[in-house]
Amino acid sequence: MNVSPVAPQPHRKSSSNKVHLHETKAPGDLGPIQLDDVLWNPVDAEQALEGLEKILGRLNERNDSRAIFLDIYAIVTRRVVHLLSAPGAGGFLEPQWLSHLTGRFAEEALIAVRDSLRQLPLPTAAWRFATHYPAAGLTRPFQDALLGVSAHINHDLGMVVYDNIAHQSPPVDTRKMARYRHDYFHVNEILRQCIPECLDLLAERYNCTSTRLALRVPFSRPVMEKAVMQMLIVWRQRVWDNVVGMLEAQSPEEIQAIVERVRTTSGRIAQALTADKAFWLTLRGSAPPFSLTLAPEAWPDVKLPAPEPVAKVTPLAS
């Protein structure tokens, strides 16, 4: 089945019933995670930060590793909110556009985490890796962070930017497109400023042994910061190229081809980030999660709870 990036308002259906993650219990018997009051569909940067911080706090209370990426994401979103409210809007040419885009972009990550908490199967491989692996404790903190960042950039970002630009009325002209491009790449400066805090977060709050050891090597911090930033630059440049490609496409089939390439590429990156886990599973004689068509419950060591059996009703004897 084809997946269109232009489906109107994905994930916007909501239920009036309260939803709790009944299978997740906190230390000290804090009870289930409450999900019904989280702002899952933010419309701007401030609402995005509100939604992120609320679910982030609840995940951290339970030592749930799905919090790690959201904590990284909150650092960046907090910086965006601060700059957009400052004089000159932090150098952005279209601050309202960026704020709206930030809200819509955050919705994708929030919904992915929410659906994983509800134990719903996620349609994209990148987000299955980024949620189920941390939840099952199969990955280290730096991998949890990278898996979330990759899924959000390599899968979500291009779809959100394309959907926003392609459906504006009147259509975006060359001048407006140049301003959007400026703001899109200006975000790189925010990312550059946030990387040191993100590394400290992994090493200190999440006690990531790999990050702590790497930072102890003399002169390693600037090298690590530069390497991470270069990776983000490459990823975000490819995303923008995909956006332009979809906007210039001459047919729905051309757009769909780019969508499928994005889905495959983001999934392959997730596989690469968890290659060490796949290697050890192979040594143990288990099949590594290399097939993107596998449902989450078919992955090694990642098991979703079986549905509770329906009680049979025995008719009363007459």
mmCIF file of N, CA, C and O in Angstrom, residues 4-10 97 100-101 104 158-173 176-177 180 243 246-247 255 259:
data_model
loop_
_atom_site.group_PDB
_atom_site.id
_atom_site.type_symbol
_atom_site.label_atom_id
_atom_site.label_comp_id
_atom_site.label_asym_id
_atom_site.label_seq_id
_atom_site.Cartn_x
_atom_site.Cartn_y
_atom_site.Cartn_z
ATOM 1 N N SER A 4 1.221 8.187 1.231
ATOM 2 C CA SER A 4 1.330 9.542 0.698
ATOM 3 C C SER A 4 1.769 10.509 1.774
ATOM 4 O O SER A 4 1.274 10.451 2.898
ATOM 5 N N PRO A 5 2.716 11.404 1.460
ATOM 6 C CA PRO A 5 3.142 12.392 2.454
ATOM 7 C C PRO A 5 2.170 13.535 2.601
ATOM 8 O O PRO A 5 2.394 14.453 3.365
ATOM 9 N N VAL A 6 1.077 13.525 1.836
ATOM 10 C CA VAL A 6 0.188 14.683 1.833
ATOM 11 C C VAL A 6 -1.159 14.349 2.451
ATOM 12 O O VAL A 6 -2.133 15.040 2.226
ATOM 13 N N ALA A 7 -1.230 13.265 3.205
ATOM 14 C CA ALA A 7 -2.479 12.941 3.880
ATOM 15 C C ALA A 7 -2.850 14.063 4.826
ATOM 16 O O ALA A 7 -2.016 14.555 5.582
ATOM 17 N N PRO A 8 -4.099 14.531 4.807
ATOM 18 C CA PRO A 8 -4.479 15.683 5.637
ATOM 19 C C PRO A 8 -4.447 15.361 7.115
ATOM 20 O O PRO A 8 -5.051 14.383 7.559
ATOM 21 N N GLN A 9 -3.718 16.182 7.832
ATOM 22 C CA GLN A 9 -3.681 16.143 9.291
ATOM 23 C C GLN A 9 -3.579 14.732 9.854
ATOM 24 O O GLN A 9 -4.504 14.211 10.477
ATOM 25 N N PRO A 10 -2.437 14.045 9.631
ATOM 26 C CA PRO A 10 -2.292 12.712 10.199
ATOM 27 C C PRO A 10 -2.274 12.745 11.714
ATOM 28 O O PRO A 10 -1.838 13.708 12.322
ATOM 29 N N TRP A 97 6.336 30.945 10.494
ATOM 30 C CA TRP A 97 6.427 29.686 9.747
ATOM 31 C C TRP A 97 7.239 28.663 10.528
ATOM 32 O O TRP A 97 6.836 27.511 10.662
ATOM 33 N N HIS A 100 5.279 27.367 13.608
ATOM 34 C CA HIS A 100 4.251 26.399 13.211
ATOM 35 C C HIS A 100 4.893 25.080 12.790
ATOM 36 O O HIS A 100 4.422 23.996 13.166
ATOM 37 N N LEU A 101 5.978 25.168 12.034
ATOM 38 C CA LEU A 101 6.669 23.964 11.585
ATOM 39 C C LEU A 101 7.219 23.180 12.774
ATOM 40 O O LEU A 101 7.172 21.946 12.795
ATOM 41 N N ARG A 104 4.293 21.262 14.317
ATOM 42 C CA ARG A 104 3.884 20.133 13.481
ATOM 43 C C ARG A 104 4.949 19.039 13.464
ATOM 44 O O ARG A 104 4.636 17.849 13.455
ATOM 45 N N GLY A 158 11.488 15.785 6.347
ATOM 46 C CA GLY A 158 11.180 16.095 4.958
ATOM 47 C C GLY A 158 9.694 16.041 4.665
ATOM 48 O O GLY A 158 9.164 16.884 3.917
ATOM 49 N N MET A 159 9.006 15.056 5.244
ATOM 50 C CA MET A 159 7.565 14.931 5.011
ATOM 51 C C MET A 159 6.811 16.146 5.549
ATOM 52 O O MET A 159 5.896 16.673 4.915
ATOM 53 N N VAL A 160 7.218 16.585 6.743
ATOM 54 C CA VAL A 160 6.534 17.718 7.368
ATOM 55 C C VAL A 160 6.789 19.009 6.585
ATOM 56 O O VAL A 160 5.867 19.784 6.332
ATOM 57 N N VAL A 161 8.050 19.248 6.212
ATOM 58 C CA VAL A 161 8.379 20.468 5.466
ATOM 59 C C VAL A 161 7.680 20.466 4.117
ATOM 60 O O VAL A 161 7.092 21.472 3.694
ATOM 61 N N TYR A 162 7.721 19.339 3.423
ATOM 62 C CA TYR A 162 7.050 19.261 2.116
ATOM 63 C C TYR A 162 5.557 19.502 2.252
ATOM 64 O O TYR A 162 4.960 20.278 1.502
ATOM 65 N N ASP A 163 4.923 18.836 3.201
ATOM 66 C CA ASP A 163 3.484 18.971 3.383
ATOM 67 C C ASP A 163 3.102 20.425 3.659
ATOM 68 O O ASP A 163 2.100 20.928 3.144
ATOM 69 N N ASN A 164 3.931 21.107 4.465
ATOM 70 C CA ASN A 164 3.654 22.497 4.795
ATOM 71 C C ASN A 164 3.754 23.396 3.566
ATOM 72 O O ASN A 164 2.855 24.201 3.282
ATOM 73 N N ILE A 165 4.833 23.260 2.820
ATOM 74 C CA ILE A 165 5.071 24.153 1.683
ATOM 75 C C ILE A 165 4.124 23.838 0.524
ATOM 76 O O ILE A 165 3.589 24.747 -0.119
ATOM 77 N N ALA A 166 3.893 22.571 0.274
ATOM 78 C CA ALA A 166 3.099 22.173 -0.888
ATOM 79 C C ALA A 166 1.637 22.575 -0.771
ATOM 80 O O ALA A 166 0.954 22.710 -1.790
ATOM 81 N N HIS A 167 1.149 22.778 0.446
ATOM 82 C CA HIS A 167 -0.273 23.038 0.632
ATOM 83 C C HIS A 167 -0.574 24.456 1.093
ATOM 84 O O HIS A 167 -1.653 24.727 1.606
ATOM 85 N N GLN A 168 0.374 25.344 0.893
ATOM 86 C CA GLN A 168 0.104 26.745 1.213
ATOM 87 C C GLN A 168 -0.709 27.397 0.097
ATOM 88 O O GLN A 168 -0.590 27.037 -1.074
ATOM 89 N N SER A 169 -1.549 28.329 0.482
ATOM 90 C CA SER A 169 -2.345 29.083 -0.491
ATOM 91 C C SER A 169 -2.245 30.570 -0.168
ATOM 92 O O SER A 169 -2.556 30.963 0.965
ATOM 93 N N PRO A 170 -1.778 31.387 -1.118
ATOM 94 C CA PRO A 170 -1.356 31.033 -2.478
ATOM 95 C C PRO A 170 -0.070 30.226 -2.472
ATOM 96 O O PRO A 170 0.634 30.177 -1.458
ATOM 97 N N PRO A 171 0.248 29.578 -3.605
ATOM 98 C CA PRO A 171 1.463 28.756 -3.674
ATOM 99 C C PRO A 171 2.715 29.570 -3.341
ATOM 100 O O PRO A 171 2.774 30.778 -3.575
ATOM 101 N N VAL A 172 3.688 28.895 -2.784
ATOM 102 C CA VAL A 172 4.934 29.545 -2.388
ATOM 103 C C VAL A 172 5.711 29.960 -3.626
ATOM 104 O O VAL A 172 5.933 29.141 -4.531
ATOM 105 N N ASP A 173 6.111 31.236 -3.679
ATOM 106 C CA ASP A 173 6.893 31.707 -4.821
ATOM 107 C C ASP A 173 8.388 31.563 -4.538
ATOM 108 O O ASP A 173 8.794 31.122 -3.458
ATOM 109 N N LYS A 176 9.689 33.533 -1.391
ATOM 110 C CA LYS A 176 9.309 32.909 -0.120
ATOM 111 C C LYS A 176 10.085 31.607 0.096
ATOM 112 O O LYS A 176 10.509 31.306 1.218
ATOM 113 N N MET A 177 10.292 30.861 -0.979
ATOM 114 C CA MET A 177 11.026 29.607 -0.860
ATOM 115 C C MET A 177 12.456 29.861 -0.404
ATOM 116 O O MET A 177 13.006 29.100 0.409
ATOM 117 N N TYR A 180 12.349 30.463 3.314
ATOM 118 C CA TYR A 180 12.177 29.206 4.031
ATOM 119 C C TYR A 180 13.489 28.431 4.074
ATOM 120 O O TYR A 180 13.846 27.842 5.104
ATOM 121 N N VAL A 243 12.927 17.349 -0.148
ATOM 122 C CA VAL A 243 11.798 18.285 -0.179
ATOM 123 C C VAL A 243 11.707 18.954 -1.544
ATOM 124 O O VAL A 243 10.635 19.019 -2.159
ATOM 125 N N MET A 246 10.456 16.546 -4.163
ATOM 126 C CA MET A 246 9.013 16.315 -4.129
ATOM 127 C C MET A 246 8.250 17.520 -4.656
ATOM 128 O O MET A 246 7.234 17.368 -5.348
ATOM 129 N N LEU A 247 8.715 18.719 -4.335
ATOM 130 C CA LEU A 247 8.035 19.918 -4.823
ATOM 131 C C LEU A 247 8.147 20.063 -6.335
ATOM 132 O O LEU A 247 7.240 20.605 -6.985
ATOM 133 N N ILE A 255 6.748 11.479 -6.544
ATOM 134 C CA ILE A 255 6.714 11.808 -5.119
ATOM 135 C C ILE A 255 6.784 10.536 -4.290
ATOM 136 O O ILE A 255 7.541 10.431 -3.324
ATOM 137 N N VAL A 259 9.276 9.185 -1.278
ATOM 138 C CA VAL A 259 8.762 8.758 0.025
ATOM 139 C C VAL A 259 9.296 7.375 0.390
ATOM 140 O O VAL A 259 9.765 7.138 1.513
#
